[in-house]
mmCIF file of C-alpha atoms in Angstrom:
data_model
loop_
_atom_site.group_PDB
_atom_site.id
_atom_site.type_symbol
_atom_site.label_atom_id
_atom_site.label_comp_id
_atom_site.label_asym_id
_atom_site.label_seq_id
_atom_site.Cartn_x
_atom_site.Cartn_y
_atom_site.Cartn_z
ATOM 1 C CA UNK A 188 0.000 0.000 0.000
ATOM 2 C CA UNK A 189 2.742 2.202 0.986
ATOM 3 C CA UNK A 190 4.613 1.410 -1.882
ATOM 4 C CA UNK A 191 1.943 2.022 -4.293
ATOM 5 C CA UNK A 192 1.177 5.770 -2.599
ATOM 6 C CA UNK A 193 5.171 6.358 -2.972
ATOM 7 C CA UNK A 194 4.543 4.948 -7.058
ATOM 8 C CA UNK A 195 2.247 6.978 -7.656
ATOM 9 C CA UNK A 196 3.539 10.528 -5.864
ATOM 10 C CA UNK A 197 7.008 10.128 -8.368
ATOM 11 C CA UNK A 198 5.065 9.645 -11.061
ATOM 12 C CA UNK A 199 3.063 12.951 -10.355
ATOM 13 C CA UNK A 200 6.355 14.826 -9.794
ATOM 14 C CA UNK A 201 7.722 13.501 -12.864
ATOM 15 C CA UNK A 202 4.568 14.825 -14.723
ATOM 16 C CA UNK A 203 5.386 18.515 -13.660
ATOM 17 C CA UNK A 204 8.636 18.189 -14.472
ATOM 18 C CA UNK A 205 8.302 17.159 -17.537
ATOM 19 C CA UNK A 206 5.487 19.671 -18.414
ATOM 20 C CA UNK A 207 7.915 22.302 -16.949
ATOM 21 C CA UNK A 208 10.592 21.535 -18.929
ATOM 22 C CA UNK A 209 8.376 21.855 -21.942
ATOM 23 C CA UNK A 210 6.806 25.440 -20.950
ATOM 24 C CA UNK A 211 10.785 25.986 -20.326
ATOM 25 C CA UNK A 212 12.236 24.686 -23.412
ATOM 26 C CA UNK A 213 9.016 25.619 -25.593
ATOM 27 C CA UNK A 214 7.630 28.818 -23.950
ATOM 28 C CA UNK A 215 8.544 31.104 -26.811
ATOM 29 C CA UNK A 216 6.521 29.088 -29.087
ATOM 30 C CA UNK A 217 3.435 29.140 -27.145
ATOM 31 C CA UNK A 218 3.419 32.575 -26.580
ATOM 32 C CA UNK A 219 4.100 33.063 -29.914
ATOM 33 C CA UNK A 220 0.904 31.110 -30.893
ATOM 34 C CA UNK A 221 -1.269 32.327 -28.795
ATOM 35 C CA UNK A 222 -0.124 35.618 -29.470
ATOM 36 C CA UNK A 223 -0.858 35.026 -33.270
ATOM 37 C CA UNK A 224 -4.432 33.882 -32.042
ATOM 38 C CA UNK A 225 -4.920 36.898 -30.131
ATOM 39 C CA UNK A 226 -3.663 39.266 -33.152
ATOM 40 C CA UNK A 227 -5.759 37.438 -35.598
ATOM 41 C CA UNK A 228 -9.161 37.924 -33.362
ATOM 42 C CA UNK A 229 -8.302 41.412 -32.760
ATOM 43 C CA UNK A 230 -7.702 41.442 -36.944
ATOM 44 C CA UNK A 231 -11.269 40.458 -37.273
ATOM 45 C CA UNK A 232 -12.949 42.403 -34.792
ATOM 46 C CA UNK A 233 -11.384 45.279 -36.561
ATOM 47 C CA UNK A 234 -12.510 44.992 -39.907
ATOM 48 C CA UNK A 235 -15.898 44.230 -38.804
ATOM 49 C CA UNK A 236 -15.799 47.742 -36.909
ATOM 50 C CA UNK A 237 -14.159 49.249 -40.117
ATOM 51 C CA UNK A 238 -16.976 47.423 -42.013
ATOM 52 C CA UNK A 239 -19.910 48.896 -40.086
ATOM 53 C CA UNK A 240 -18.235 52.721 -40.053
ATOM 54 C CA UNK A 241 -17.968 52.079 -44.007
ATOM 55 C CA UNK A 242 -21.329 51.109 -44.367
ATOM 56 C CA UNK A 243 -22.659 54.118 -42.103
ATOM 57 C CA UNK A 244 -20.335 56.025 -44.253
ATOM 58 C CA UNK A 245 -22.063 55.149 -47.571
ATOM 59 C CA UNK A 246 -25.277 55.827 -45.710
ATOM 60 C CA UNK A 247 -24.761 59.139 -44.874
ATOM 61 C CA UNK A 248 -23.383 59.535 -48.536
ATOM 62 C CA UNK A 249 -26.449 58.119 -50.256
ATOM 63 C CA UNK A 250 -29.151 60.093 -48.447
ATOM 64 C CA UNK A 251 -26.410 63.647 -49.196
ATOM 65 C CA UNK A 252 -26.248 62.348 -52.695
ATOM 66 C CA UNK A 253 -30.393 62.344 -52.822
ATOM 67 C CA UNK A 254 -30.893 65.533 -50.811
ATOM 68 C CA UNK A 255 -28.493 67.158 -53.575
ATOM 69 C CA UNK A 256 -30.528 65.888 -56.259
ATOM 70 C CA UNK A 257 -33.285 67.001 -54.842
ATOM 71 C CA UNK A 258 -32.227 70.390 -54.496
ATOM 72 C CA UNK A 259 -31.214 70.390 -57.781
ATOM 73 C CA UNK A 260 -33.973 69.027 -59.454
ATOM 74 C CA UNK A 261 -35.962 71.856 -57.786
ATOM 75 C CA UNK A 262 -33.297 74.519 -58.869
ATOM 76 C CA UNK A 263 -34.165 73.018 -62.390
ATOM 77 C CA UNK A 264 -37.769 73.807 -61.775
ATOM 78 C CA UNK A 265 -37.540 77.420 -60.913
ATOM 79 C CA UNK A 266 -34.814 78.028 -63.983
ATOM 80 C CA UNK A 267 -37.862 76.422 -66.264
ATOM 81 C CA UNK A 268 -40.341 78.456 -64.757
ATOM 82 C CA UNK A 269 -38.113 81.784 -64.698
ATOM 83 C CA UNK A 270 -37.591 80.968 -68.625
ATOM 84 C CA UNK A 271 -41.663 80.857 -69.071
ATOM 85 C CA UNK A 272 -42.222 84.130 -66.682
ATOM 86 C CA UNK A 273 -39.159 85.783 -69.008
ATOM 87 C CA UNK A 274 -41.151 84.494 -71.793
ATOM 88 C CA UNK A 275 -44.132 86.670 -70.567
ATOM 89 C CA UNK A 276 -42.253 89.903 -69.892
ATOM 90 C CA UNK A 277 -40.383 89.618 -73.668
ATOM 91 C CA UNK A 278 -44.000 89.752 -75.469
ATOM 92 C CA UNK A 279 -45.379 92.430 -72.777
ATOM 93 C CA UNK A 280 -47.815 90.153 -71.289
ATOM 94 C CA UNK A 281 -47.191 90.886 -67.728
ATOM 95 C CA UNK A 282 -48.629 94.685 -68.690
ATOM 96 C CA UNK A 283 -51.430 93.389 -71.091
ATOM 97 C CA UNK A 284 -52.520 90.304 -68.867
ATOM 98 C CA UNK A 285 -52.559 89.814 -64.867
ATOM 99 C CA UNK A 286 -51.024 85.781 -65.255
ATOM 100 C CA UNK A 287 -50.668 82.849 -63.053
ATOM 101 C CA UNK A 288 -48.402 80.570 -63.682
ATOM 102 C CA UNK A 289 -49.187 76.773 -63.778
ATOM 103 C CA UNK A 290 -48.333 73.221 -64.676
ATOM 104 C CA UNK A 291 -50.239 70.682 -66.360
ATOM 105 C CA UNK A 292 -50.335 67.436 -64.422
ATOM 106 C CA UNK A 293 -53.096 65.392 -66.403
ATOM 107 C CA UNK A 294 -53.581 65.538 -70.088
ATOM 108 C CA UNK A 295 -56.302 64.842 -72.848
ATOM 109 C CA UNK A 296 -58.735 61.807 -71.804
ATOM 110 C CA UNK A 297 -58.657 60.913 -68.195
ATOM 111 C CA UNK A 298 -60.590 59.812 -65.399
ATOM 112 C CA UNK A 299 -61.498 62.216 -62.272
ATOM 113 C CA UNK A 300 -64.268 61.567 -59.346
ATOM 114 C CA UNK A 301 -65.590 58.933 -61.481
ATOM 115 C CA UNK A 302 -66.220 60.609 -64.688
ATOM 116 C CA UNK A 303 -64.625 60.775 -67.460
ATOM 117 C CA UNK A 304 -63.439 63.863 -68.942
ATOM 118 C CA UNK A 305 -61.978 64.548 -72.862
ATOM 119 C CA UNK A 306 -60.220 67.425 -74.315
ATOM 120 C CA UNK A 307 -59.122 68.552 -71.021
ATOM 121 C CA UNK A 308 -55.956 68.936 -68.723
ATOM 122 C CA UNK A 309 -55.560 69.479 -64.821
ATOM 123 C CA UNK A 310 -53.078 72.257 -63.619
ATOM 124 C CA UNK A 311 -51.259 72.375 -59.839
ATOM 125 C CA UNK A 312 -53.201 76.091 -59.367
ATOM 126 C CA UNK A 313 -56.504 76.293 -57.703
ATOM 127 C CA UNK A 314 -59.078 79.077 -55.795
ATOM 128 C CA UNK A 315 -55.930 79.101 -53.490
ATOM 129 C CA UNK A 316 -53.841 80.613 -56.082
ATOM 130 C CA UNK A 317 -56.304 83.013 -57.478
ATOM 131 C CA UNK A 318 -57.870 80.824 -59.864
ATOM 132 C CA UNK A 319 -61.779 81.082 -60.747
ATOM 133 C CA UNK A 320 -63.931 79.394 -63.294
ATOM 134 C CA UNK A 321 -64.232 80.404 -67.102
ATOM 135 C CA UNK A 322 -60.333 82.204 -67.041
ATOM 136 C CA UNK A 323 -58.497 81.690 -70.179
ATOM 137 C CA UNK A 324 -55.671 79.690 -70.356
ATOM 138 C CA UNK A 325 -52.812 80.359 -72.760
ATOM 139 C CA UNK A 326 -48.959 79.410 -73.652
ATOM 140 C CA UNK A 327 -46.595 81.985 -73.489
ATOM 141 C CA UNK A 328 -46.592 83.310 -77.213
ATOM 142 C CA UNK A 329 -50.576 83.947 -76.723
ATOM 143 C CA UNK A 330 -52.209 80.397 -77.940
ATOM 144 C CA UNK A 331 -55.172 79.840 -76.437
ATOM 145 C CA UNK A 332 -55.462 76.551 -75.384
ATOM 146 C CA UNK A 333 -58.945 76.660 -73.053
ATOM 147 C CA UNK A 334 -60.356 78.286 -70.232
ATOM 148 C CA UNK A 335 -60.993 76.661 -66.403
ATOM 149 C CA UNK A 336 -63.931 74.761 -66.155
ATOM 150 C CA UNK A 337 -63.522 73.264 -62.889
ATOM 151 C CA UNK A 338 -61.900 74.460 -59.933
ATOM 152 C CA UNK A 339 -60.643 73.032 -56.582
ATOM 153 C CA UNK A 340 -58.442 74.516 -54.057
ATOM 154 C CA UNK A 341 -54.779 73.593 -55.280
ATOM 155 C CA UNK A 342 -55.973 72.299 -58.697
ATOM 156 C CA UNK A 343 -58.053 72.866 -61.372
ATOM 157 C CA UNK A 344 -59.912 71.526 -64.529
ATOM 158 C CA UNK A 345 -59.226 73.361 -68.037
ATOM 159 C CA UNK A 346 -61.376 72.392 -70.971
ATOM 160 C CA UNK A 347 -59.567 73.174 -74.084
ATOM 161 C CA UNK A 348 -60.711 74.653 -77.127
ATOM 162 C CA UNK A 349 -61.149 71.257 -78.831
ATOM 163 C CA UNK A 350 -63.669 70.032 -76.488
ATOM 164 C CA UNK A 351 -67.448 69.701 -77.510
ATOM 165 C CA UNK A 352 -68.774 72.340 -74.951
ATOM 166 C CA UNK A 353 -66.447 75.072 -76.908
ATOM 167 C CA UNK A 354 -67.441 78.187 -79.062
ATOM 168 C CA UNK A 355 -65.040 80.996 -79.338
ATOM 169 C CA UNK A 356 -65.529 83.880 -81.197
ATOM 170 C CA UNK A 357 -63.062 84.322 -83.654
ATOM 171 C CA UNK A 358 -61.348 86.512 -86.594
ATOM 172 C CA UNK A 359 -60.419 85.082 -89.872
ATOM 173 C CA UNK A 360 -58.811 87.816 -92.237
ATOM 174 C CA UNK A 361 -60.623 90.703 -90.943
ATOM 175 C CA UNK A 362 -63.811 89.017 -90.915
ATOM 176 C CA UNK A 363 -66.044 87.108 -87.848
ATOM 177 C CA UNK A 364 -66.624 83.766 -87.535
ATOM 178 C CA UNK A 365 -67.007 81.039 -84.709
ATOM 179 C CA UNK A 366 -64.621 78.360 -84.221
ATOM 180 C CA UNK A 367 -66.311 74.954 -82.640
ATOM 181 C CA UNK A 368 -64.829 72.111 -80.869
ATOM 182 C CA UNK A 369 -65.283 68.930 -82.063
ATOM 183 C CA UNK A 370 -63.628 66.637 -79.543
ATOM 184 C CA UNK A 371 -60.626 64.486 -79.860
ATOM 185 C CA UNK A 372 -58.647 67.581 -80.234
ATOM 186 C CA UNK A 373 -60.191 68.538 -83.290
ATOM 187 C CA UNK A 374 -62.039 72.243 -84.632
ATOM 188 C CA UNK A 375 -64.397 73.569 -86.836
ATOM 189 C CA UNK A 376 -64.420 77.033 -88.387
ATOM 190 C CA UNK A 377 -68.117 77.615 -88.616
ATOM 191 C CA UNK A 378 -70.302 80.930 -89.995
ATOM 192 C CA UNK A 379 -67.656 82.291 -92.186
ATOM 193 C CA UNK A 380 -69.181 84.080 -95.256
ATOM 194 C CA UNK A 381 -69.418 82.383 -98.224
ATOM 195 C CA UNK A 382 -69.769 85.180 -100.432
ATOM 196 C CA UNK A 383 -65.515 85.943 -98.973
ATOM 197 C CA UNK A 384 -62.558 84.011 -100.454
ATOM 198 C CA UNK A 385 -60.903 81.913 -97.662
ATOM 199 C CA UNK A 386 -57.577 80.623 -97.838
ATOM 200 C CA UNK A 387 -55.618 77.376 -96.617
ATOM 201 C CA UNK A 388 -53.629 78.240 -93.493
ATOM 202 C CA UNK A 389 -55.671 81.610 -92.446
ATOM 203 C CA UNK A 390 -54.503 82.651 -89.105
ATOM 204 C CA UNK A 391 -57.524 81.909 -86.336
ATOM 205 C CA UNK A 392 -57.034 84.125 -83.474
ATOM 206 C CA UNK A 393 -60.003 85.316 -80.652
ATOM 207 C CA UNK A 394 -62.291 88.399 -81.581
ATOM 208 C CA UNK A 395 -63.024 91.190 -79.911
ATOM 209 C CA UNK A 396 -66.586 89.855 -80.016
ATOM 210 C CA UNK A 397 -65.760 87.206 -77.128
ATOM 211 C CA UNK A 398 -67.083 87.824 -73.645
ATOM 212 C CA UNK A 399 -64.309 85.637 -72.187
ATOM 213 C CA UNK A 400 -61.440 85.814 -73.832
ATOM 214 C CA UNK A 401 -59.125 88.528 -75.169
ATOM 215 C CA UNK A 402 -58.776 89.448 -78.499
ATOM 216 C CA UNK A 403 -55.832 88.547 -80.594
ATOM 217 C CA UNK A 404 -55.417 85.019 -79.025
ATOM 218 C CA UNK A 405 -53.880 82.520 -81.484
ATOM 219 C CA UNK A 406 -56.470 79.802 -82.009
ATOM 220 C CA UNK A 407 -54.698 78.123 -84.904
ATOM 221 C CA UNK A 408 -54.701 77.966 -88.642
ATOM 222 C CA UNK A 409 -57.594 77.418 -91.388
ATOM 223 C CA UNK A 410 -57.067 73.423 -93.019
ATOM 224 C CA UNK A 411 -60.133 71.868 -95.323
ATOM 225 C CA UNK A 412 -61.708 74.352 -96.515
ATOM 226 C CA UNK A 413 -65.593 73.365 -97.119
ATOM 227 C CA UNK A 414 -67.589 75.326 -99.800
ATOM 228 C CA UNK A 415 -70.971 73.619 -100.385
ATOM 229 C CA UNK A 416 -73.300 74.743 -102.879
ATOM 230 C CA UNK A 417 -76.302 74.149 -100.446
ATOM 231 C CA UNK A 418 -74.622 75.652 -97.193
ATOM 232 C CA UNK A 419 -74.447 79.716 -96.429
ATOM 233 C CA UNK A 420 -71.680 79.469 -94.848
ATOM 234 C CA UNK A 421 -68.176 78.412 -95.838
ATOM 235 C CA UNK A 422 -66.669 75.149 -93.408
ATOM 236 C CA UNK A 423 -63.390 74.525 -92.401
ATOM 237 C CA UNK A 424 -61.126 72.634 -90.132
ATOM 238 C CA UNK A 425 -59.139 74.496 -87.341
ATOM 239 C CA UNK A 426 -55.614 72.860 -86.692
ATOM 240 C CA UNK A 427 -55.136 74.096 -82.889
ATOM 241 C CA UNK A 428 -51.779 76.213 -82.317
ATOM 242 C CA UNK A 429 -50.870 74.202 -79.295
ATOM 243 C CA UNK A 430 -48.799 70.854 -79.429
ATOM 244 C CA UNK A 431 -50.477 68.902 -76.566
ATOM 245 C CA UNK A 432 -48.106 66.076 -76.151
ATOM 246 C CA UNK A 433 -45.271 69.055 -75.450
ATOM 247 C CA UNK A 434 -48.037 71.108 -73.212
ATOM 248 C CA UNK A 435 -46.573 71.666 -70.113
ATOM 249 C CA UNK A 436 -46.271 74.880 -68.334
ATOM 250 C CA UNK A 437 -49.421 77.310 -68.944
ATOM 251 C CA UNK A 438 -50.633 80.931 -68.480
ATOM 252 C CA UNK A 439 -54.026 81.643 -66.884
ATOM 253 C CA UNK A 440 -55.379 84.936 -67.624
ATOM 254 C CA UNK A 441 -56.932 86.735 -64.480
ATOM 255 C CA UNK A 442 -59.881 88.527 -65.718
ATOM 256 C CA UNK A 443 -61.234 91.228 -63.983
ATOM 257 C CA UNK A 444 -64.509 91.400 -65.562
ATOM 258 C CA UNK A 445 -64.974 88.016 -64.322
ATOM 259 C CA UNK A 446 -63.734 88.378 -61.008
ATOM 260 C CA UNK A 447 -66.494 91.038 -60.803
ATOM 261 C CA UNK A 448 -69.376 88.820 -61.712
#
């Protein structure tokens, strides 16, 4: 029993000195390894901090990016709208017409409150900007393109000189007539005297005749020309002045003799 306690207590001993003589003879090494372990987890937990500042980085980069973009885009608005307004003052409309400037934001056929309106466009400016029903609406060189039918408070409704409901006094070479929407952005020149000569491409433009609008507004030119035996009066089609795929920014005319009624 003794002997076996005795066995067993050298044997221990000669454990630790054998595991001290390795840490002795091998003690660089470890340190060196776990030294490399230590460097290599500190490694890692840097790039991943590096990582997340980069990505916080591009973040805050992105939404600068878009803020400048938006600022520009808006700078972009006001230089279009400063070119339309210098438009205006060039031909003297600012003296001849009290304006308000606005954008189209719907166009042609579309679909409001459920019903269906043609020959029309919506523009951003409603009874908040001035606007009231029956006010002419023009492009900068003076084309008359309709007048508001419909108003709202930041918005309103402009039928255009094509549509159905329209009948505008006009001048023809000197001489009256009435120009008549047809729908589908299409006109008639109506009442025109047959006993007159006519010719292709006649300059339509607003009489002084009209209650609403101004005289001297471009309507557009004379195309077709219609001289039946069994009418009185000679027919023609009316090719607007106003491009509506390119219609964009508009002109309403504030009308005092409607603000009055």
């Amino acid at each position: 029993m003794i002997h076996n306690l005795i066995k067993k207590r050298l044997i221990f001993w000669a454990v630790l000195l054998i595991i001290f003589a390795v840490l002795v003879i091998f003690s660089s090494q470890i340190k060196s390894f776990f030294y490399n372990q230590s460097i290599n987890l500190q490694t890692m937990f840097w790039h991943s901090g590096q990582s997340l500042k980069t990505d916080e980085r591009i973040k805050e980069l992105t939404q600068e990016n878009q803020k400048l973009l938006s600022q520009l885009a808006n700078l972009e608005e006001i230089k279009e709208e400063n070119r339309f307004l210098r438009q205006a003052l060039d031909l003297g409309m600012d003296k001849e017409f009290d304006l308000i400037l606005a954008q189209a934001t719907a166009k042609n056929v579309f679909t409001f409150q459920g019903i269906v309106f043609e020959d029309s466009i919506l523009i951003n400016k409603g009874k908040n900007d001035g606007v009231r029903k029956d006010f002419p609406v023009i492009l900068a060189d003076k084309i008359l393109i309709g007048k508001v039918a419909d108003v709202y408070d930041s918005f309103s409704r402009v039928a255009l000189i094509t549509n159905k409901d329209s009948a505008i006094d006009v001048e023809v070479q000197g001489l009256f007539a009435l120009a008549k929407g047809q729908g589908n952005l299409k006109m008639i020149l109506d009442l025109f005297p047959k006993d007159k000569e006519l010719n292709e491409g006649a300059l339509v433009c607003t009489s002084a005749l009209g209650g609403i609008y101004p005289s001297g507004l471009v309507v557009g030119q004379v195309r077709n020309i219609k001289k039946l035996d069994n009418e009185a009066f000679i027919r023609a089609d009316i090719e607007p002045a106003f491009n509506l795929s390119q219609l964009d920014r508009v002109f309403v005319i504030k009308t005092a003799k409607i603000i009055n009624d």
